[in-house]
Tab-separated table of C-alpha atoms and ligand atoms in Angstrom:
chain	number	residue	atom	x	y	z
P	374	MET	CA	0.000	0.000	0.000
P	375	ALA	CA	2.746	2.482	0.960
P	376	GLY	CA	4.489	1.674	-2.340
P	377	LEU	CA	1.454	2.695	-4.393
P	378	LEU	CA	1.179	5.986	-2.510
P	379	ALA	CA	4.906	6.609	-2.826
P	380	ALA	CA	4.594	5.939	-6.589
P	381	ARG	CA	1.858	8.567	-6.742
P	382	VAL	CA	4.032	11.280	-5.173
P	383	LEU	CA	7.152	10.233	-7.101
P	384	SER	CA	5.265	10.638	-10.375
P	385	ASP	CA	5.229	14.411	-9.710
P	386	HIS	CA	9.014	14.496	-9.476
P	387	PHE	CA	10.381	11.868	-11.867
P	388	GLU	CA	9.632	10.979	-15.474
P	389	ARG	CA	9.512	7.268	-14.769
P	390	VAL	CA	8.450	5.382	-11.652
P	391	THR	CA	8.797	1.594	-11.551
P	392	ILE	CA	6.944	-0.396	-8.901
P	393	ILE	CA	8.704	-3.709	-8.273
P	394	GLU	CA	6.366	-6.309	-6.780
P	395	ARG	CA	7.216	-9.876	-5.844
P	396	ASP	CA	3.655	-11.167	-6.312
P	397	VAL	CA	1.954	-11.508	-9.665
P	398	ILE	CA	-0.898	-9.013	-9.396
P	399	SER	CA	-4.351	-9.846	-10.681
P	400	THR	CA	-6.663	-7.096	-11.889
P	401	GLU	CA	-9.464	-8.263	-9.581
P	402	PRO	CA	-9.219	-7.617	-5.828
P	403	ALA	CA	-7.881	-10.829	-4.330
P	404	PRO	CA	-5.810	-11.889	-1.326
P	405	ARG	CA	-2.183	-12.595	-2.206
P	406	LYS	CA	0.854	-14.195	-0.629
P	407	GLY	CA	2.908	-11.018	-0.138
P	408	VAL	CA	0.209	-9.370	1.987
P	409	PRO	CA	-1.110	-12.088	4.309
P	410	GLN	CA	-2.600	-9.450	6.616
P	411	ALA	CA	-5.143	-8.638	3.885
P	412	ARG	CA	-7.278	-11.550	5.093
P	413	HIS	CA	-8.008	-9.576	8.263
P	414	VAL	CA	-9.930	-6.437	9.082
P	415	HIS	CA	-8.285	-3.352	7.564
P	416	VAL	CA	-9.792	-0.045	8.587
P	417	LEU	CA	-8.553	3.098	6.934
P	418	LEU	CA	-8.707	5.864	9.555
P	419	ALA	CA	-10.419	9.174	8.713
P	420	ARG	CA	-7.034	10.880	8.225
P	421	GLY	CA	-5.897	8.098	5.920
P	422	LEU	CA	-9.009	8.521	3.786
P	423	ASP	CA	-8.352	12.284	3.616
P	424	VAL	CA	-4.767	11.733	2.452
P	425	LEU	CA	-5.883	9.169	-0.107
P	426	GLY	CA	-8.411	11.695	-1.432
P	427	GLU	CA	-5.667	14.324	-1.610
P	428	LEU	CA	-3.421	12.016	-3.630
P	429	PHE	CA	-6.184	10.515	-5.780
P	430	PRO	CA	-9.144	12.917	-5.939
P	431	GLY	CA	-12.475	11.078	-5.990
P	432	VAL	CA	-11.035	7.814	-4.657
P	433	GLY	CA	-13.611	7.705	-1.829
P	434	ASP	CA	-16.433	7.710	-4.392
P	435	GLU	CA	-14.662	5.027	-6.419
P	436	LEU	CA	-14.451	2.851	-3.332
P	437	ALA	CA	-18.135	3.420	-2.605
P	438	ALA	CA	-18.991	2.563	-6.237
P	439	ALA	CA	-17.015	-0.676	-5.833
P	440	GLY	CA	-19.149	-1.575	-2.818
P	441	ALA	CA	-17.238	-0.070	0.127
P	442	GLU	CA	-19.404	0.919	3.085
P	443	ARG	CA	-19.339	4.493	4.393
P	444	ILE	CA	-19.596	4.325	8.158
P	445	ASP	CA	-20.416	7.272	10.383
P	446	PHE	CA	-18.939	6.723	13.816
P	447	GLY	CA	-21.747	8.655	15.487
P	448	THR	CA	-24.627	6.659	14.051
P	449	ASP	CA	-23.414	3.347	12.625
P	450	MET	CA	-20.891	2.049	15.148
P	451	ARG	CA	-21.397	0.033	18.267
P	452	TRP	CA	-18.158	0.393	20.174
P	453	GLN	CA	-16.991	-1.132	23.389
P	454	SER	CA	-13.639	-0.605	25.013
P	455	PHE	CA	-12.401	-1.522	28.444
P	456	GLY	CA	-15.676	-3.293	29.009
P	457	THR	CA	-17.849	-0.162	28.566
P	458	TRP	CA	-20.066	0.624	25.594
P	459	LYS	CA	-19.271	4.071	24.234
P	460	VAL	CA	-22.473	5.952	23.638
P	461	CYS	CA	-21.513	9.398	22.487
P	462	PHE	CA	-19.314	9.234	19.419
P	463	PRO	CA	-19.432	12.470	17.413
P	464	ARG	CA	-21.483	12.399	14.226
P	465	GLY	CA	-19.793	13.209	10.944
P	466	LEU	CA	-16.583	11.235	11.501
P	467	ARG	CA	-16.745	9.003	8.426
P	468	CYS	CA	-14.655	6.055	7.373
P	469	SER	CA	-14.706	3.811	4.349
P	470	PHE	CA	-14.954	0.105	5.201
P	471	GLN	CA	-13.905	-2.494	2.635
P	472	SER	CA	-11.571	-5.417	2.323
P	473	ARG	CA	-7.904	-4.578	2.122
P	474	ALA	CA	-7.806	-6.273	-1.297
P	475	LEU	CA	-10.452	-3.896	-2.681
P	476	LEU	CA	-8.762	-0.836	-1.227
P	477	GLU	CA	-5.459	-1.871	-2.730
P	478	ALA	CA	-7.000	-2.692	-6.131
P	479	VAL	CA	-8.705	0.718	-6.407
P	480	VAL	CA	-5.552	2.590	-5.354
P	481	ARG	CA	-3.386	0.501	-7.681
P	482	ARG	CA	-5.670	1.209	-10.648
P	483	ARG	CA	-5.327	4.932	-10.002
P	484	ALA	CA	-1.561	4.753	-9.490
P	485	LEU	CA	-0.996	2.780	-12.699
P	486	ALA	CA	-3.125	5.231	-14.681
P	487	LEU	CA	-0.553	7.965	-13.962
P	488	ASP	CA	1.882	9.002	-16.682
P	489	GLY	CA	5.219	7.284	-16.306
P	490	VAL	CA	4.175	4.813	-13.564
P	491	ARG	CA	4.513	1.147	-14.405
P	492	LEU	CA	4.302	-2.091	-12.462
P	493	ARG	CA	6.845	-4.866	-12.836
P	494	ASP	CA	5.292	-7.723	-10.900
P	495	GLY	CA	6.582	-11.211	-10.302
P	496	LEU	CA	10.027	-9.716	-9.544
P	497	ARG	CA	11.798	-9.966	-6.185
P	498	ALA	CA	14.185	-7.206	-5.131
P	499	THR	CA	17.391	-8.800	-3.836
P	500	GLY	CA	19.788	-5.932	-3.178
P	501	LEU	CA	21.108	-2.518	-4.115
P	502	ALA	CA	23.699	-1.244	-6.572
P	503	THR	CA	25.901	1.778	-5.835
P	504	ASP	CA	28.300	4.066	-7.666
P	505	PRO	CA	32.043	3.247	-7.339
P	506	SER	CA	32.343	5.386	-4.179
P	507	GLY	CA	29.584	3.340	-2.514
P	508	ARG	CA	27.968	6.580	-1.368
P	509	ARG	CA	25.108	6.731	-3.837
P	510	ILE	CA	22.477	4.095	-4.616
P	511	THR	CA	22.164	3.660	-8.369
P	512	GLY	CA	19.604	0.876	-8.668
P	513	VAL	CA	17.917	-2.283	-7.399
P	514	ARG	CA	18.852	-5.859	-8.200
P	515	VAL	CA	15.901	-8.117	-8.957
P	516	GLU	CA	15.301	-11.758	-9.761
P	517	GLY	CA	12.287	-13.637	-11.059
P	518	GLY	CA	12.156	-12.498	-14.659
P	519	LEU	CA	13.925	-14.182	-17.559
P	520	ALA	CA	17.284	-13.292	-15.989
P	521	ASP	CA	18.525	-11.478	-12.921
P	522	GLU	CA	18.498	-7.791	-13.646
P	523	LEU	CA	19.685	-4.450	-12.356
P	524	ILE	CA	17.021	-1.763	-12.580
P	525	PRO	CA	18.784	1.630	-12.537
P	526	ALA	CA	17.240	4.410	-10.437
P	527	GLU	CA	18.020	7.895	-9.192
P	528	LEU	CA	16.022	7.167	-6.050
P	529	VAL	CA	15.148	3.775	-4.542
P	530	VAL	CA	12.185	3.744	-2.145
P	531	ASP	CA	11.872	0.678	0.059
P	532	THR	CA	8.231	-0.095	0.833
P	533	SER	CA	8.664	-3.860	1.022
P	534	GLY	CA	6.847	-4.121	4.338
P	535	ARG	CA	7.785	-5.498	7.717
P	536	GLY	CA	10.036	-8.184	6.216
P	537	SER	CA	12.242	-5.555	4.486
P	538	ARG	CA	15.817	-6.736	3.929
P	539	MET	CA	17.201	-3.202	3.824
P	540	PRO	CA	19.199	-3.508	7.090
P	541	THR	CA	21.109	-6.488	5.635
P	542	TRP	CA	21.517	-4.819	2.238
P	543	LEU	CA	23.042	-1.763	3.906
P	544	GLU	CA	25.445	-3.944	5.878
P	545	THR	CA	26.518	-5.669	2.662
P	546	LEU	CA	27.437	-2.231	1.318
P	547	GLY	CA	29.515	-1.408	4.411
P	548	TYR	CA	26.926	0.662	6.265
P	549	ALA	CA	25.591	-0.095	9.738
P	550	ALA	CA	22.125	-1.617	10.120
P	551	PRO	CA	19.670	0.652	11.938
P	552	GLU	CA	18.973	-0.066	15.590
P	553	GLU	CA	15.487	-1.511	16.118
P	554	ALA	CA	13.118	-0.275	18.809
P	555	SER	CA	10.797	-3.110	19.713
P	556	VAL	CA	7.866	-3.764	22.033
P	557	ARG	CA	6.800	-7.405	22.225
P	558	VAL	CA	3.025	-7.852	22.307
P	559	HIS	CA	2.428	-11.305	20.752
P	560	VAL	CA	-0.863	-10.404	19.102
P	561	GLY	CA	-2.849	-13.076	17.269
P	562	TYR	CA	-5.587	-12.474	14.659
P	563	ALA	CA	-8.179	-14.908	13.342
P	564	SER	CA	-10.654	-13.773	10.693
P	565	ARG	CA	-13.507	-15.153	8.684
P	566	ILE	CA	-15.826	-13.608	6.127
P	567	TYR	CA	-19.579	-14.152	6.587
P	568	ARG	CA	-22.616	-13.270	4.511
P	569	ARG	CA	-24.180	-10.239	6.180
P	570	PRO	CA	-27.510	-11.379	7.632
P	571	GLU	CA	-30.728	-9.683	6.554
P	572	PRO	CA	-32.139	-8.089	8.595
P	573	ALA	CA	-29.032	-6.990	10.523
P	574	PRO	CA	-29.014	-8.233	14.125
P	575	GLY	CA	-28.849	-4.809	15.785
P	576	SER	CA	-29.089	-1.103	15.165
P	577	TRP	CA	-25.362	-1.015	14.339
P	578	ARG	CA	-23.582	-1.535	11.011
P	579	ALA	CA	-20.146	-2.142	12.554
P	580	LEU	CA	-19.368	-3.685	15.928
P	581	TYR	CA	-16.042	-2.982	17.590
P	582	MET	CA	-15.014	-4.475	20.887
P	583	LEU	CA	-11.524	-3.220	21.548
P	584	GLY	CA	-9.469	-2.138	24.516
P	585	THR	CA	-8.442	-5.793	24.913
P	586	GLU	CA	-9.853	-6.010	28.438
P	587	PRO	CA	-10.695	-8.092	30.279
P	588	GLY	CA	-8.546	-11.034	29.229
P	589	HIS	CA	-6.572	-9.252	26.498
P	590	ARG	CA	-9.196	-10.010	23.848
P	591	ALA	CA	-10.842	-7.975	21.109
P	592	GLY	CA	-13.344	-8.643	18.337
P	593	VAL	CA	-14.654	-6.785	15.326
P	594	ILE	CA	-17.487	-7.093	12.836
P	595	SER	CA	-16.721	-4.837	9.924
P	596	PRO	CA	-19.005	-4.504	6.901
P	597	ILE	CA	-17.206	-4.988	3.589
P	598	GLU	CA	-18.177	-4.961	-0.089
P	599	GLY	CA	-20.430	-7.643	-1.485
P	600	GLY	CA	-22.916	-7.627	1.421
P	601	ARG	CA	-20.360	-9.362	3.651
P	602	TRP	CA	-18.961	-9.097	7.143
P	603	MET	CA	-15.280	-9.338	7.970
P	604	VAL	CA	-15.219	-10.860	11.439
P	605	THR	CA	-11.879	-10.618	13.224
P	606	LEU	CA	-10.949	-11.908	16.662
P	607	ILE	CA	-7.803	-10.669	18.349
P	608	GLY	CA	-5.847	-11.850	21.369
P	609	LEU	CA	-2.901	-10.146	23.045
P	610	LEU	CA	0.036	-11.763	24.839
P	611	LYS	CA	-0.181	-15.169	23.124
P	612	ASP	CA	-3.897	-15.518	23.815
P	613	TYR	CA	-4.192	-16.465	20.133
P	614	PRO	CA	-7.710	-16.956	18.739
P	615	PRO	CA	-8.100	-20.484	17.319
P	616	ALA	CA	-8.566	-21.095	13.595
P	617	ASP	CA	-11.033	-23.967	13.980
P	618	GLU	CA	-14.777	-23.351	13.893
P	619	ARG	CA	-15.543	-24.360	17.463
P	620	GLY	CA	-12.553	-22.579	19.000
P	621	PHE	CA	-13.305	-19.439	16.966
P	622	LEU	CA	-16.872	-19.254	18.277
P	623	GLU	CA	-15.792	-20.035	21.841
P	624	PHE	CA	-13.212	-17.253	21.707
P	625	ALA	CA	-15.937	-14.872	20.469
P	626	ARG	CA	-18.120	-15.959	23.352
P	627	GLY	CA	-15.268	-15.136	25.752
P	628	LEU	CA	-15.201	-11.436	24.804
P	629	ALA	CA	-16.312	-8.849	27.380
P	630	SER	CA	-19.874	-9.180	26.035
P	631	ASP	CA	-21.416	-11.983	23.956
P	632	GLU	CA	-22.918	-9.565	21.416
P	633	LEU	CA	-20.423	-10.434	18.677
P	634	TYR	CA	-20.872	-14.142	19.333
P	635	GLN	CA	-24.656	-13.805	19.133
P	636	ALA	CA	-24.350	-11.942	15.833
P	637	ILE	CA	-22.172	-14.558	14.107
P	638	ARG	CA	-23.285	-17.858	15.560
P	639	GLY	CA	-26.155	-18.232	13.075
P	640	ALA	CA	-24.495	-16.356	10.202
P	641	GLU	CA	-23.272	-18.109	7.060
P	642	PRO	CA	-19.469	-18.349	6.767
P	643	LEU	CA	-18.114	-17.736	3.248
P	644	THR	CA	-14.435	-18.509	3.854
P	645	ASP	CA	-12.130	-20.563	6.038
P	646	ILE	CA	-10.673	-18.965	9.138
P	647	ALA	CA	-7.363	-17.212	8.442
P	648	SER	CA	-4.879	-16.565	11.224
P	649	HIS	CA	-1.941	-14.214	11.583
P	650	ARG	CA	0.588	-13.492	14.302
P	651	PHE	CA	2.138	-10.144	15.047
P	652	PRO	CA	4.970	-10.602	17.557
P	653	SER	CA	6.135	-7.043	18.160
P	654	HIS	CA	6.036	-3.385	17.271
P	655	VAL	CA	9.243	-2.613	15.353
P	656	TRP	CA	10.741	0.775	14.459
P	657	ARG	CA	13.972	0.745	12.471
P	658	ARG	CA	15.794	3.941	13.374
P	659	TYR	CA	17.304	4.958	10.014
P	660	ASP	CA	17.100	8.528	11.324
P	661	ARG	CA	19.772	7.683	13.923
P	662	LEU	CA	22.350	6.187	11.553
P	663	ALA	CA	25.579	8.157	11.349
P	664	ARG	CA	26.014	7.236	7.667
P	665	LEU	CA	23.399	6.641	4.985
P	666	PRO	CA	23.855	6.400	1.226
P	667	GLU	CA	22.283	8.993	-1.064
P	668	GLY	CA	19.352	8.025	-3.264
P	669	LEU	CA	17.426	5.942	-0.738
P	670	ALA	CA	14.185	6.296	1.257
P	671	VAL	CA	12.544	3.750	3.560
P	672	LEU	CA	8.906	4.064	4.620
P	673	GLY	CA	5.731	2.122	5.434
P	674	ASP	CA	6.070	-1.048	7.487
P	675	ALA	CA	9.646	-1.397	6.229
P	676	LEU	CA	10.357	1.535	8.535
P	677	CYS	CA	7.853	1.057	11.331
P	678	SER	CA	5.352	-1.701	11.983
P	679	ILE	CA	2.809	-0.969	14.723
P	680	ASN	CA	0.374	-3.273	16.534
P	681	PRO	CA	-2.479	-3.405	13.986
P	682	VAL	CA	-5.165	-3.289	16.689
P	683	TYR	CA	-4.902	0.519	16.509
P	684	GLY	CA	-5.480	0.597	12.732
P	685	GLN	CA	-2.751	3.189	12.082
P	686	GLY	CA	-0.467	1.360	9.639
P	687	MET	CA	-1.876	2.440	6.283
P	688	THR	CA	-2.530	6.007	7.455
P	689	THR	CA	1.033	6.310	8.768
P	690	GLY	CA	2.299	5.021	5.405
P	691	ALA	CA	0.129	7.573	3.575
P	692	LEU	CA	1.408	10.448	5.743
P	693	SER	CA	4.956	9.247	5.141
P	694	ALA	CA	4.388	9.367	1.365
P	695	LEU	CA	3.238	12.993	1.762
P	696	THR	CA	6.427	13.699	3.720
P	697	LEU	CA	8.485	12.285	0.865
P	698	ASP	CA	6.627	14.611	-1.492
P	699	ARG	CA	7.420	17.628	0.704
P	700	CYS	CA	11.088	16.689	0.984
P	701	LEU	CA	11.343	16.310	-2.806
P	702	HIS	CA	9.716	19.727	-3.318
P	703	GLU	CA	12.178	21.300	-0.862
P	704	GLN	CA	15.018	19.541	-2.623
P	705	ARG	CA	13.943	20.977	-5.944
P	706	ARG	CA	13.728	24.498	-4.508
P	707	ALA	CA	17.239	24.270	-3.041
P	708	ARG	CA	20.019	25.308	-5.426
P	709	HIS	CA	22.474	22.646	-6.534
P	710	THR	CA	25.462	23.610	-8.575
P	711	ARG	CA	26.615	20.253	-9.865
P	712	PRO	CA	24.482	18.066	-12.131
P	713	GLY	CA	23.748	14.681	-10.609
P	714	GLU	CA	23.563	16.088	-7.082
P	715	GLU	CA	19.898	17.074	-7.180
P	716	LEU	CA	19.011	14.476	-4.547
P	717	CYS	CA	22.009	15.212	-2.331
P	718	GLY	CA	20.971	15.150	1.336
P	719	LEU	CA	17.465	13.855	0.587
P	720	THR	CA	17.909	10.497	2.344
P	721	ARG	CA	18.980	12.012	5.638
P	722	ARG	CA	16.401	14.777	5.510
P	723	PHE	CA	13.587	12.384	4.653
P	724	GLN	CA	14.471	9.753	7.271
P	725	SER	CA	14.639	12.393	9.961
P	726	ARG	CA	11.315	14.004	8.913
P	727	VAL	CA	9.485	10.718	8.531
P	728	ALA	CA	10.638	9.753	12.038
P	729	GLU	CA	8.606	12.729	13.300
P	730	VAL	CA	5.559	11.379	11.421
P	731	VAL	CA	5.969	7.901	12.886
P	732	GLU	CA	6.574	9.095	16.431
P	733	ALA	CA	2.952	9.943	17.356
P	734	PRO	CA	1.334	6.650	16.236
P	735	TRP	CA	4.260	4.740	17.742
P	736	ARG	CA	3.849	6.471	21.101
P	737	ILE	CA	0.080	6.040	21.166
P	738	ALA	CA	0.161	2.343	20.275
P	739	THR	CA	3.181	1.272	22.325
P	740	GLY	CA	2.009	3.423	25.252
P	741	GLU	CA	-1.354	1.636	25.264
P	742	ASP	CA	0.299	-1.783	25.105
P	743	LEU	CA	2.912	-1.025	27.761
P	744	ARG	CA	0.060	-0.626	30.243
P	745	PHE	CA	0.133	-4.416	30.474
P	746	PRO	CA	2.968	-5.421	32.814
P	747	GLU	CA	3.577	-8.594	30.749
P	748	VAL	CA	4.396	-6.602	27.580
P	749	GLU	CA	8.183	-6.491	27.084
P	750	GLY	CA	9.590	-3.091	26.109
P	751	GLU	CA	11.320	-0.040	27.444
P	752	ARG	CA	9.098	2.017	29.751
P	753	SER	CA	9.707	5.703	30.290
P	754	ARG	CA	9.517	7.092	33.835
P	755	SER	CA	6.354	8.957	32.921
P	756	GLN	CA	4.662	5.753	31.697
P	757	THR	CA	2.761	5.067	34.931
P	758	LEU	CA	1.381	8.592	34.981
P	759	LEU	CA	0.423	8.397	31.304
P	760	ASN	CA	-1.289	5.047	31.841
P	761	TRP	CA	-3.297	6.463	34.734
P	762	TYR	CA	-4.294	9.437	32.560
P	763	ALA	CA	-5.190	7.278	29.556
P	764	ARG	CA	-7.369	5.030	31.685
P	765	HIS	CA	-9.419	8.025	32.830
P	766	VAL	CA	-9.687	9.382	29.276
P	767	HIS	CA	-11.012	5.987	28.140
P	768	GLY	CA	-13.468	6.019	31.029
P	769	LEU	CA	-14.669	9.539	30.170
P	770	CYS	CA	-15.197	8.494	26.549
P	771	GLY	CA	-18.128	6.440	27.721
P	772	TYR	CA	-20.214	9.487	28.554
P	773	ASP	CA	-18.438	12.826	28.015
P	774	PRO	CA	-19.133	13.947	24.414
P	775	GLU	CA	-16.367	16.557	24.275
P	776	VAL	CA	-13.659	14.247	25.595
P	777	THR	CA	-14.916	11.552	23.204
P	778	ALA	CA	-14.753	13.945	20.253
P	779	ARG	CA	-11.146	14.861	21.081
P	780	PHE	CA	-10.252	11.217	21.649
P	781	CYS	CA	-11.748	10.234	18.268
P	782	ARG	CA	-9.722	12.916	16.483
P	783	VAL	CA	-6.524	11.569	18.032
P	784	GLN	CA	-7.513	7.974	17.327
P	785	HIS	CA	-8.152	8.835	13.676
P	786	MET	CA	-4.846	10.735	13.510
P	787	LEU	CA	-6.685	13.992	12.758
P	788	ALA	CA	-4.989	15.512	15.824
P	789	GLY	CA	-1.789	14.691	17.690
P	790	PRO	CA	-1.797	13.038	21.146
P	791	LEU	CA	-1.294	16.432	22.808
P	792	ALA	CA	-4.970	17.147	22.081
P	793	LEU	CA	-5.732	14.760	24.950
P	794	PHE	CA	-3.981	17.133	27.341
P	795	HIS	CA	-6.274	20.052	26.477
P	796	PRO	CA	-7.463	21.752	29.708
P	797	ARG	CA	-11.030	20.576	29.040
P	798	VAL	CA	-9.838	16.961	29.077
P	799	ALA	CA	-7.322	17.386	31.910
P	800	ILE	CA	-9.953	18.977	34.173
P	801	ALA	CA	-12.441	16.210	33.371
P	802	VAL	CA	-9.769	13.616	34.276
P	803	LEU	CA	-9.078	15.316	37.613
P	804	ARG	CA	-12.789	15.598	38.439
P	805	ARG	CA	-13.195	11.923	37.670
P	806	GLN	CA	-10.228	11.001	39.857
P	807	LEU	CA	-11.641	13.090	42.699
P	808	GLY	CA	-15.046	11.464	42.288
P	809	LEU	CA	-16.700	14.798	41.391
P	810	ASP	CA	-17.873	13.570	38.042
P	811	HIS	CA	-20.747	11.190	37.492
P	812	PRO	CA	-21.561	9.540	34.202
P	813	HIS	CA	-24.825	10.854	32.780
P	814	ALA	CA	-25.322	8.094	30.269
P	815	PHE	CA	-24.066	4.553	29.844
P	816	GLY	CA	-24.677	2.196	26.998
P	817	ALA	CA	-26.495	-0.999	27.725
D	187	FAD	C1	-3.411	-8.591	10.910
D	187	FAD	C2	-3.186	-7.163	10.487
D	187	FAD	C3	-4.238	-6.268	10.444
D	187	FAD	C4	-4.026	-4.952	10.084
D	187	FAD	N1	-5.057	-4.056	10.124
D	187	FAD	C5	-4.851	-2.777	9.777
D	187	FAD	C6	-5.909	-1.824	9.804
D	187	FAD	O1	-7.033	-2.108	10.208
D	187	FAD	N2	-5.637	-0.549	9.392
D	187	FAD	C7	-4.380	-0.175	8.975
D	187	FAD	O2	-4.188	0.981	8.600
D	187	FAD	N3	-3.371	-1.048	8.957
D	187	FAD	C8	-3.562	-2.327	9.345
D	187	FAD	N4	-2.519	-3.202	9.333
D	187	FAD	C9	-1.184	-2.705	8.950
D	187	FAD	C10	-1.063	-2.606	7.437
D	187	FAD	O3	-1.300	-3.867	6.853
D	187	FAD	C11	0.339	-2.126	7.089
D	187	FAD	O4	0.691	-1.028	7.882
D	187	FAD	C12	0.428	-1.713	5.639
D	187	FAD	O5	0.042	-2.739	4.800
D	187	FAD	C13	1.864	-1.312	5.335
D	187	FAD	O6	2.004	-1.108	3.962
D	187	FAD	P1	3.397	-1.385	3.268
D	187	FAD	O7	3.192	-1.023	1.842
D	187	FAD	O8	4.480	-0.745	4.018
D	187	FAD	O9	3.637	-2.952	3.404
D	187	FAD	P2	2.760	-4.125	2.798
D	187	FAD	O10	1.368	-3.700	2.615
D	187	FAD	O11	3.058	-5.306	3.657
D	187	FAD	O12	3.348	-4.351	1.343
D	187	FAD	C14	4.657	-4.797	1.104
D	187	FAD	C15	4.720	-5.192	-0.375
D	187	FAD	O13	6.058	-5.443	-0.740
D	187	FAD	C16	6.117	-6.664	-1.484
D	187	FAD	N5	7.462	-7.190	-1.274
D	187	FAD	C17	8.013	-7.605	-0.112
D	187	FAD	N6	9.300	-7.966	-0.311
D	187	FAD	C18	9.572	-7.757	-1.624
D	187	FAD	C19	10.732	-7.928	-2.426
D	187	FAD	N7	11.882	-8.381	-1.913
D	187	FAD	N8	10.643	-7.604	-3.730
D	187	FAD	C20	9.483	-7.151	-4.278
D	187	FAD	N9	8.350	-6.965	-3.562
D	187	FAD	C21	8.402	-7.263	-2.243
D	187	FAD	C22	5.000	-7.522	-0.895
D	187	FAD	O14	4.596	-8.542	-1.780
D	187	FAD	C23	3.916	-6.467	-0.671
D	187	FAD	O15	3.163	-6.257	-1.839
D	187	FAD	C24	-2.717	-4.516	9.710
D	187	FAD	C25	-1.652	-5.409	9.748
D	187	FAD	C26	-1.874	-6.712	10.162
D	187	FAD	C27	-0.692	-7.656	10.260
């Protein structure tokens, strides 16, 4: 996904953009080997949808025309976290719900319609080529075609996902590998697609039970194209949801409420149960490397892979593509005397700027997970205080519309985490702690 968005911004700066993809891509939306996570719920946050619309005007309508569901958080969602149903989501916060395969297919069609952008699929990138000094990347080595090949490039953008081999490739060229920040969460996903029952079982169109408490479990019913439900069960800390029918339903029944279980137990399954494991958050700190070659950028999951429960991955990748665009514009405005040095300094500038983009989602997601004492990772001294604060904010979200509205904006990456420290929120947290605040409304 990040590669398609990067291709979109690169097409404004370069005559030719080549997307190298290991899988053979079909024109129809379909799950594929290189993106196993596509068999699970994939929500594009409100900010992600905005960025997509900025890069590909009208893409939201194209998704809707292809069957995507437009969900308004205020009216269509039933949302439980930390065991409490949230009853006051703001109206007007809209998201597009569809399978990941459909989202990718629509975005790919738009990207490949751009002048100069082409896809070379069925090719695996295996390494980098440099100039004789070793300081500038000059292309990518690939295999899988008729013969191994070197594809020359002024700029190589690595968006090969979590399994990126870039650290090893850099070492081969005599550079250091980036240090990796990691928080081990051992999250397991199990998902199955069902035919959406008619009539729907409740007043909701999407059911989200997150917050992974009690028992570190979460579950989601997400409407997708074709009159279907994507049903995903999630367990933290090795509480992996089973991939057999009976175990799947039992796990659903073990959620904080049996509402999801009741909704699916009579529904018609259309697929097998797919499972996926996500061991840890990983952030490769290219921004901290003392030496980096010119002509390289790393973004998307190749740079930072965050616990998917928070749904930030694709939006973070989209914001990172915008950052690449800005850096390239700045580069063009700067004066360079010698031909061939137009991209000089870009790698360092981009990796340091994109680190600022990644920082907020990383802090939100790892901060939430580090609340659990069993989660392995470095805790800051302020963590206990932040956890206490976050717990109250979550509690307030059950019944305080203004706190909920601010929380939703942060959750959808429309505002940074500092918005949760606005005096209106801080005072509400203190009142709650002092027992001066009483919920006016709770969901059933
Ligand atoms: C279970 C699960 C659920 C998720 N749910 C959400 C969600 O709800 N919302 C959200 O925003 N994010 C979600 N994510 C995260 C999201 O999937 C990623 O953040 C996003 O896909 C990252 O995009 P990417 O382009 O960096 O990597 P990917 O989408 O993983 O794409 C990498 C691409 O590179 C190709 N590739 C890899 N190696 C090579 C090679 N050597 N040569 C050529 N091609 C190669 C692969 O085939 C693939 O096409 C979820 C992740 C998981 C695991």
